[in-house]
XYZ file of N, CA and C in Angstrom:
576
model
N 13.606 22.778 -7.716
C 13.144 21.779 -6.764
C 12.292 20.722 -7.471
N 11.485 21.091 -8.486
C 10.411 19.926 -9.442
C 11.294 19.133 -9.827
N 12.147 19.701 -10.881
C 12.934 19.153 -11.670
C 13.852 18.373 -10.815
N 14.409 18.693 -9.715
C 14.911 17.434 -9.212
C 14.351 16.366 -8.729
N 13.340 16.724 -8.175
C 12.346 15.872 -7.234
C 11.869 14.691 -8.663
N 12.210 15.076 -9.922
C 11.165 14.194 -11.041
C 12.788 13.737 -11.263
N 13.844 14.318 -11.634
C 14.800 13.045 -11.476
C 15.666 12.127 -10.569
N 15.347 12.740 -9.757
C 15.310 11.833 -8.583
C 14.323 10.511 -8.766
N 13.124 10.946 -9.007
C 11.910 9.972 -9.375
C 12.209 8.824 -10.290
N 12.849 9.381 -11.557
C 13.307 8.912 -12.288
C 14.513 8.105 -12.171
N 15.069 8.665 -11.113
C 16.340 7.387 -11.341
C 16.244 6.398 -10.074
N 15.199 6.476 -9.233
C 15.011 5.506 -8.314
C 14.067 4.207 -8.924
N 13.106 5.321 -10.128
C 11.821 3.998 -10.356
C 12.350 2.814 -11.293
N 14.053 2.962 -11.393
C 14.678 1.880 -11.869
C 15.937 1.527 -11.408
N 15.873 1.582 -10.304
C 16.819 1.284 -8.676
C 17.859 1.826 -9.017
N 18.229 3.001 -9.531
C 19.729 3.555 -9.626
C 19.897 4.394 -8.237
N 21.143 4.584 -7.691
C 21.222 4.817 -6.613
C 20.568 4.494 -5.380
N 20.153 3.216 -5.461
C 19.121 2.441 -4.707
C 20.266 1.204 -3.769
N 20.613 1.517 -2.560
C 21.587 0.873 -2.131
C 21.602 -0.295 -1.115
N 19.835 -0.070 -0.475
C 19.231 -1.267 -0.012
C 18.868 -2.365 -0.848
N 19.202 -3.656 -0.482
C 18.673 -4.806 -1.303
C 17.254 -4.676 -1.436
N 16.531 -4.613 0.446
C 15.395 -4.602 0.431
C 14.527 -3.683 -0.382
N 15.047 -2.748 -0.163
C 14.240 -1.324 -1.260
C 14.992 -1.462 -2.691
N 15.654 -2.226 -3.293
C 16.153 -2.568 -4.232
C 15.230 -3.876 -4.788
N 15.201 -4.753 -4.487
C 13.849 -5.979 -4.629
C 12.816 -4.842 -4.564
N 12.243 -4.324 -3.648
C 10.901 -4.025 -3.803
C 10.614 -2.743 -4.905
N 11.644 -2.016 -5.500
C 10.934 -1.439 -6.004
C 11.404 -1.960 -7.765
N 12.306 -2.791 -8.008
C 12.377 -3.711 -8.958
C 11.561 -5.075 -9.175
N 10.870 -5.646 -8.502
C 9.733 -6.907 -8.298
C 8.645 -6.715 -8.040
N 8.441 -5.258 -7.119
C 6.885 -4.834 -6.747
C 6.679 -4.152 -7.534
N 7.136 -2.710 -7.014
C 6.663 -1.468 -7.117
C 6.847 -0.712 -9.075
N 7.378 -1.360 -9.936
C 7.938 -1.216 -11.304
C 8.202 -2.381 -11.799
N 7.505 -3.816 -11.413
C 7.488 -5.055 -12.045
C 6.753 -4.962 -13.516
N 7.070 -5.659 -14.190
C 6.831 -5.470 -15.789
C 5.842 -6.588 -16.131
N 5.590 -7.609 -15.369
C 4.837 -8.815 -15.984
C 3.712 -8.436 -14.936
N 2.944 -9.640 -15.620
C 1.380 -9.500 -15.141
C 1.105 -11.023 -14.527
N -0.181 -10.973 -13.413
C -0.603 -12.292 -13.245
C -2.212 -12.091 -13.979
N -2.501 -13.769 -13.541
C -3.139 -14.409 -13.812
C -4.607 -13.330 -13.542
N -4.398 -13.321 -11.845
C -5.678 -11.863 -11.476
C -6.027 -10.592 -12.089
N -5.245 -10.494 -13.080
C -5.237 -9.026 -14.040
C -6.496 -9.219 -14.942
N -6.308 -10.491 -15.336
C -7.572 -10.461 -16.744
C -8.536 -11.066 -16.058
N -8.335 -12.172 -14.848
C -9.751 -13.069 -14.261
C -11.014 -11.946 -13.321
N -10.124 -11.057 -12.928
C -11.038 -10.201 -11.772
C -11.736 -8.994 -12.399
N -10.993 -8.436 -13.538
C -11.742 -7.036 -14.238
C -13.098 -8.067 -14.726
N -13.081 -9.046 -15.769
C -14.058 -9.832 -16.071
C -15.072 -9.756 -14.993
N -14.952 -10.682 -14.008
C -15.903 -10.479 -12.888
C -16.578 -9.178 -12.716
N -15.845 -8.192 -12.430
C -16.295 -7.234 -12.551
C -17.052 -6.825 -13.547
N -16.712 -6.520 -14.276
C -17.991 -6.434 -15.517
C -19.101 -6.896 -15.625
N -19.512 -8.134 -15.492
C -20.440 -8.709 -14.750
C -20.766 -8.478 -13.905
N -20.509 -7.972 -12.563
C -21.370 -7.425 -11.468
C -21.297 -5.529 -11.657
N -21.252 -5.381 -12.986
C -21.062 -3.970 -13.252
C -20.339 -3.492 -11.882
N -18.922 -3.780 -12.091
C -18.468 -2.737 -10.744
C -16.905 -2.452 -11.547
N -17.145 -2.517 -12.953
C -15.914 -2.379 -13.971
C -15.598 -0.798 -13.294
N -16.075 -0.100 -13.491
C -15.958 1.546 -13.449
C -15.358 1.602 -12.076
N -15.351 0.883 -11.161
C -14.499 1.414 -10.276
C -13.068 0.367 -9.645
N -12.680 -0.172 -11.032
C -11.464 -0.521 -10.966
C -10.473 0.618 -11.164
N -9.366 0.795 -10.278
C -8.026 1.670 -10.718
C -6.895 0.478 -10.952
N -6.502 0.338 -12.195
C -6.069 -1.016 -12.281
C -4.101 -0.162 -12.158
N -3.982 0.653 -11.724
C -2.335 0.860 -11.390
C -2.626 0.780 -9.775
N -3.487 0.948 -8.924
C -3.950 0.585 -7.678
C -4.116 -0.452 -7.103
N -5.156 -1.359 -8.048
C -5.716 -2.686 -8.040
C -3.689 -3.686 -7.799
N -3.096 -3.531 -8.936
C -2.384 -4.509 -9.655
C -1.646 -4.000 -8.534
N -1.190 -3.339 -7.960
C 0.022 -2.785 -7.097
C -0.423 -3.448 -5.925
N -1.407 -3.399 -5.108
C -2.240 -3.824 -4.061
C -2.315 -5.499 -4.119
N -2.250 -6.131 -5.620
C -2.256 -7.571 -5.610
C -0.380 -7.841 -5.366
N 0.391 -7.402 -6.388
C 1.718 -7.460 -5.796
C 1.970 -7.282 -4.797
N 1.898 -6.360 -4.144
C 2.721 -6.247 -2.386
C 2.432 -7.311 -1.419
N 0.733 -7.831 -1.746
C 0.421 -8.925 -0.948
C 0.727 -10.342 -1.600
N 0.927 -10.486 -2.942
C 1.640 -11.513 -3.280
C 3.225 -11.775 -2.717
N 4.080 -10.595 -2.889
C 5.278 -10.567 -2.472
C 5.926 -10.634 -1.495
N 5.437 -10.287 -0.731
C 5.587 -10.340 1.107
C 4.656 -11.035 2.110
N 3.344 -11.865 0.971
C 3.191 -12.725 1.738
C 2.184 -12.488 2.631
N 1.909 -11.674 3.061
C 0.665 -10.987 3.844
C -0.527 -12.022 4.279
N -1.212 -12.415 5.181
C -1.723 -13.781 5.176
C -3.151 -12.696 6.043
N -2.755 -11.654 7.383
C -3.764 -10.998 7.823
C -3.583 -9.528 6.993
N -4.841 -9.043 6.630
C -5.039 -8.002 6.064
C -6.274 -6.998 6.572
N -5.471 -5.874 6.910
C -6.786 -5.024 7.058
C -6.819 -3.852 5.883
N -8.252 -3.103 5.508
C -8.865 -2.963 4.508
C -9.694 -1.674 5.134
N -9.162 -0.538 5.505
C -9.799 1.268 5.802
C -10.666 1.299 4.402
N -11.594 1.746 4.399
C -12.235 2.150 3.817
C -12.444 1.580 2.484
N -13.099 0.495 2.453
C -13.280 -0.544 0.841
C -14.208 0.115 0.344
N -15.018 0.673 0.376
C -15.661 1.422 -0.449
C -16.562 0.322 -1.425
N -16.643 0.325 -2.781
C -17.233 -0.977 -3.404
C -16.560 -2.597 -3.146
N -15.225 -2.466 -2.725
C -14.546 -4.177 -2.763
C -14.193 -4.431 -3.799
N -13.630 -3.241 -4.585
C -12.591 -4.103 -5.744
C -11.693 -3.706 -5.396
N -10.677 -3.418 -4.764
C -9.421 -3.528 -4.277
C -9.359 -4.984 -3.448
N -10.215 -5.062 -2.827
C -10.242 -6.237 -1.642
C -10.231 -8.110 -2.657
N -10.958 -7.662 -3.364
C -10.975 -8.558 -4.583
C -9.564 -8.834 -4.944
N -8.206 -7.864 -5.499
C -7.249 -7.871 -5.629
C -6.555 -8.467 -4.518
N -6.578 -7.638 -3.434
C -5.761 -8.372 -1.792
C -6.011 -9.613 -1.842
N -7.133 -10.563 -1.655
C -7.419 -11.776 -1.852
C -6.747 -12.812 -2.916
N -6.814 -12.098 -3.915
C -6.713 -13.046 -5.121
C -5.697 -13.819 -5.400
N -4.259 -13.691 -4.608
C -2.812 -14.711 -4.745
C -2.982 -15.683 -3.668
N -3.979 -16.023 -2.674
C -4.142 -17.028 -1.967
C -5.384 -17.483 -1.281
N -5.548 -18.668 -1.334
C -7.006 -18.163 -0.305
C -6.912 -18.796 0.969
N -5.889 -18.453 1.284
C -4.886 -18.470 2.878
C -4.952 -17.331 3.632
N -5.222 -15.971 2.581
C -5.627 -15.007 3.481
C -6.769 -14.027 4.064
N -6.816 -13.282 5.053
C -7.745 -13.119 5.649
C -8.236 -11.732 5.720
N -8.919 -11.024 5.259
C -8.912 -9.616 5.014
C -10.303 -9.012 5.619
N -9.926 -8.034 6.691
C -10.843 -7.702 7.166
C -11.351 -5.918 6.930
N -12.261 -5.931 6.502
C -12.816 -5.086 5.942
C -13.406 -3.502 6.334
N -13.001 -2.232 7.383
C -13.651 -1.291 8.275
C -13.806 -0.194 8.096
N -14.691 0.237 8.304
C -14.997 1.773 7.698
C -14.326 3.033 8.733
N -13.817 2.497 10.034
C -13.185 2.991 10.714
C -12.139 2.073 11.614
N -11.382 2.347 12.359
C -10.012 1.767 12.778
C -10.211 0.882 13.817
N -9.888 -0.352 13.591
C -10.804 -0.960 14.839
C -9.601 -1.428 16.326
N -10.337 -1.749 17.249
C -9.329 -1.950 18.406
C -8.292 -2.822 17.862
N -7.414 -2.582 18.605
C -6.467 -3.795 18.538
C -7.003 -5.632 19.211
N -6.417 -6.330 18.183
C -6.711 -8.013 18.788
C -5.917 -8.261 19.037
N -6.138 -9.329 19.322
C -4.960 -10.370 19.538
C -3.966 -10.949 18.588
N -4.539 -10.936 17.617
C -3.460 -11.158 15.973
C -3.358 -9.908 15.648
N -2.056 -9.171 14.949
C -1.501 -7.972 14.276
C -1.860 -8.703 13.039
N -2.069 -7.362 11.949
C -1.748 -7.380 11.013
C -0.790 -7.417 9.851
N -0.523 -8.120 8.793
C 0.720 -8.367 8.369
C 0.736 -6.952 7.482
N -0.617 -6.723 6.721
C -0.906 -5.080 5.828
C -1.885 -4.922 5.985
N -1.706 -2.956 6.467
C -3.038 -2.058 6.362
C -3.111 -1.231 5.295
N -4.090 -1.782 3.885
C -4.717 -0.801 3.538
C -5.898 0.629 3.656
N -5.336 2.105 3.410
C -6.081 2.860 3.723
C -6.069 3.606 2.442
N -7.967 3.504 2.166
C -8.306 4.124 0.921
C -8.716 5.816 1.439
N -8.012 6.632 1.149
C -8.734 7.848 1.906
C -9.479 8.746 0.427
N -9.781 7.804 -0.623
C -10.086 8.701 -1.580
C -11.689 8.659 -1.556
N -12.620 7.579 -1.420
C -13.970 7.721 -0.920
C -14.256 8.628 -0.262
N -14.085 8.376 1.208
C -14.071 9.146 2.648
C -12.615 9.702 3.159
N -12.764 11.163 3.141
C -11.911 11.679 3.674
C -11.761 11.355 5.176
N -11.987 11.220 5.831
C -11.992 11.318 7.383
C -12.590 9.775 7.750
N -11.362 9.356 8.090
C -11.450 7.971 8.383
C -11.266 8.026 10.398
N -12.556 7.631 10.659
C -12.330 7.836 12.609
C -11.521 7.462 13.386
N -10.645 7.689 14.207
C -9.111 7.075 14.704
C -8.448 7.152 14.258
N -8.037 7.371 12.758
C -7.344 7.584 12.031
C -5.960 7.710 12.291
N -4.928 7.384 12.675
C -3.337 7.605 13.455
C -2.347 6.958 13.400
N -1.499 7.309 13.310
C 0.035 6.275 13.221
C 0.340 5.662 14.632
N -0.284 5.957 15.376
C -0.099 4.795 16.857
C -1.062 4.272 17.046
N -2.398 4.431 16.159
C -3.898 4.057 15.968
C -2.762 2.402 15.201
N -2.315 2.500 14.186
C -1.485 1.894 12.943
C -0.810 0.908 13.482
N 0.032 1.852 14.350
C 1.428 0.560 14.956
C 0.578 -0.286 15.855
N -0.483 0.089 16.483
C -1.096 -1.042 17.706
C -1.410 -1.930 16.608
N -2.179 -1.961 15.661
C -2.375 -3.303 14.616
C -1.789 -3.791 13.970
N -0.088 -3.397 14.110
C 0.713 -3.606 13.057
C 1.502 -4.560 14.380
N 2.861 -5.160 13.537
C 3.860 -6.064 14.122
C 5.101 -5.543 13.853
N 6.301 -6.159 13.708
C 7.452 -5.173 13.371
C 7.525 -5.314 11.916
N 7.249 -6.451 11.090
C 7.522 -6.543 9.691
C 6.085 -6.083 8.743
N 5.420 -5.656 9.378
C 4.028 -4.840 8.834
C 4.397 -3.795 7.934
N 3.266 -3.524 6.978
C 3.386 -2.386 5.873
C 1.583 -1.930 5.541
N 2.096 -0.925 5.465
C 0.954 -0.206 5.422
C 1.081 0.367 3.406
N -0.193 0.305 3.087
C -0.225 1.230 1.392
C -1.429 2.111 1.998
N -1.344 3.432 1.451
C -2.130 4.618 1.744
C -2.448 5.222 0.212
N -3.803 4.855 -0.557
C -3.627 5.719 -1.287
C -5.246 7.258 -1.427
N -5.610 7.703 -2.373
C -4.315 8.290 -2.783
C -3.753 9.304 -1.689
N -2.229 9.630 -1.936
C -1.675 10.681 -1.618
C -1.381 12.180 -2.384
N -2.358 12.033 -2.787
C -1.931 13.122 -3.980
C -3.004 14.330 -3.858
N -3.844 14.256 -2.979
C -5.321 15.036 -2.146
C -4.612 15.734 -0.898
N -4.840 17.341 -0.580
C -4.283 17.582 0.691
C -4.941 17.397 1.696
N -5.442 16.298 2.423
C -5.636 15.398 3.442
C -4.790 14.344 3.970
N -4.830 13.654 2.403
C -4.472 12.687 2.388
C -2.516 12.613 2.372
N -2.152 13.640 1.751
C -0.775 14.485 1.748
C -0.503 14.688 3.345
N -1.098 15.212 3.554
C -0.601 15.550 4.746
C -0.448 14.296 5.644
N -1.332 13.898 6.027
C -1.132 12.015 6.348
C -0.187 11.678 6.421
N 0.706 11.641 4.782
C 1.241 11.106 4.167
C 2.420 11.335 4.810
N 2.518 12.714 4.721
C 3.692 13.464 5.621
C 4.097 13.182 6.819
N 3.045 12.862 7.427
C 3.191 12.614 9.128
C 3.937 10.672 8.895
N 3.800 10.395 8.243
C 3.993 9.092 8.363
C 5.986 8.724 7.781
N 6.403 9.477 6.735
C 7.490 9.564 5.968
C 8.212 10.675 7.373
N 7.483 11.387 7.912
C 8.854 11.872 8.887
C 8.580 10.929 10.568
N 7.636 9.732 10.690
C 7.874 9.428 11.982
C 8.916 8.413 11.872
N 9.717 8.653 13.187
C 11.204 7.729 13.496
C 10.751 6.225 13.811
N 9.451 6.052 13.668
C 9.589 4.460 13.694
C 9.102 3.825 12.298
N 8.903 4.573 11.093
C 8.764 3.677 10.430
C 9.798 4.052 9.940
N 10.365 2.972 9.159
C 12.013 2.632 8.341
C 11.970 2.929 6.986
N 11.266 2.420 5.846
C 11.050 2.840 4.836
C 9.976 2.880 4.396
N 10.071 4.511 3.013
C 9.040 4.315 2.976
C 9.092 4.984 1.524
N 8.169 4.348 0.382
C 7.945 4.400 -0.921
C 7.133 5.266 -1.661
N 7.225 6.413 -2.075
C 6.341 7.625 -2.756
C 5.638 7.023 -4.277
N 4.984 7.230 -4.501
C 4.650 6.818 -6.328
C 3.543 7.653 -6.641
N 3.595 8.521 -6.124
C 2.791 9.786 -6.435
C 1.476 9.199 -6.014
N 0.518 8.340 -6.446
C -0.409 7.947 -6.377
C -0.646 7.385 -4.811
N 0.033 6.234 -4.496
C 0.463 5.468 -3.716
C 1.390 6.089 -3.068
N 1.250 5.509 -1.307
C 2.245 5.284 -0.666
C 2.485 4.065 0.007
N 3.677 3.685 0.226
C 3.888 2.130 0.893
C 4.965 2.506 1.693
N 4.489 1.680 3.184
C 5.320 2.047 4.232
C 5.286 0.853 5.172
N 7.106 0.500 5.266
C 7.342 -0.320 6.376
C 7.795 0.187 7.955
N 7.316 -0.817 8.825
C 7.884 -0.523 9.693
C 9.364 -1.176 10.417
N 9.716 -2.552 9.767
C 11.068 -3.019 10.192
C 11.731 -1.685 10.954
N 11.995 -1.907 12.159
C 12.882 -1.396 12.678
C 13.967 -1.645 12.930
N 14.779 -2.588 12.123
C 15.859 -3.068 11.951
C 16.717 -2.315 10.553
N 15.533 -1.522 9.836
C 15.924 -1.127 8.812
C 16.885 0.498 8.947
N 17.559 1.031 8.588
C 17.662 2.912 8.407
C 16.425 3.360 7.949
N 16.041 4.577 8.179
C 15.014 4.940 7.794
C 15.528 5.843 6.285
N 14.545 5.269 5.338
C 15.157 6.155 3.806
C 13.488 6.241 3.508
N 13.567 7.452 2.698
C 12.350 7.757 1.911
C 12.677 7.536 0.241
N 12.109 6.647 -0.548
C 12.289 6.630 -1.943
C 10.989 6.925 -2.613
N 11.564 8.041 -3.650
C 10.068 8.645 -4.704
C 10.294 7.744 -5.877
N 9.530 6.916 -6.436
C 9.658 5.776 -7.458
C 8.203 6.255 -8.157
């Protein structure tokens, strides 16, 4: 079961047998993109300077600046920022967008969110915490990143979210999880 589950891993995190365009782009442009921006070297700097270097995860950070570069994301919500260097990243491809920051799940507004980040590695127990807590702030082309998943809390979460019938796809990376809801999509699970 390992051994498949790691080549399986292996032959998705370079789109082989990957038969969606959409999950074909994203995990060839996002999720296993090879180049770097500009925010890679300008924001660790900063950091260093406000000594908050030590709590960069820069395979977190850089993944978190792609998805919202790539899809565009303009409203952003932000579970559990903890110091604000992830949020630093979300920001940094426009300053068109709007990222709101909560230590717990807040009501629904009147604007959905385009992405919800949820850090569950600070604070385990994030209040409201729920996948219909999720979809009320979400829209149909919304995506959620959850990390980490690799904690059994946060696993389990993880779980509840990869078997519900309304989200469509959804992206494993051991570390990370990324999950759409298009419901226009089949629902596929890919480990990349």
């Amino acid at each position: 079961m390992l051994f498949s589950r790691w080549w399986l891993r292996l032959k998705q995190s370079r789109g082989h047998g990957i038969h969606s365009p959409f999950a074909f782009d994203t995990i060839t442009n996002v999720l296993h993109a090879k180049y770097g921006y500009y925010a890679f070297q300008d924001i660790p700097k900063m950091l260093t300077e406000k000594s908050l270097r030590s709590y960069a995860r820069s395979e977190i950070n850089h993944l978190s600046f792609r998805l919202v570069n790539h899809f565009k994301a303009k409203r952003i919500l932000e579970l559990n920022a903890a110091e604000g260097v992830n949020t630093r990243y979300l920001v940094a491809s426009s300053s068109d967008i709007r990222c709101t920051c909560a230590a717990t799940v807040p009501e629904p507004g009147a604007e959905p969110y385009d992405a919800i980040f949820i850090n569950l590695k600070e604070k385990v127990e994030i209040e409201n915490l729920s996948i219909d807590a999720l979809l009320q702030l979400s829209h149909k082309n919304s995506w959620w990143a959850i990390y980490p998943i690799n904690n059994r809390l946060s696993k389990q979460f993880w779980s509840l979210i990869v078997k519900d019938g309304r989200i469509s796809i959804t992206f494993d990376r051991k570390i990370m999880g990324v999950a759409f809801i298009r419901p226009s999509f089949h629902k596929m699970h890919y480990f990349v």
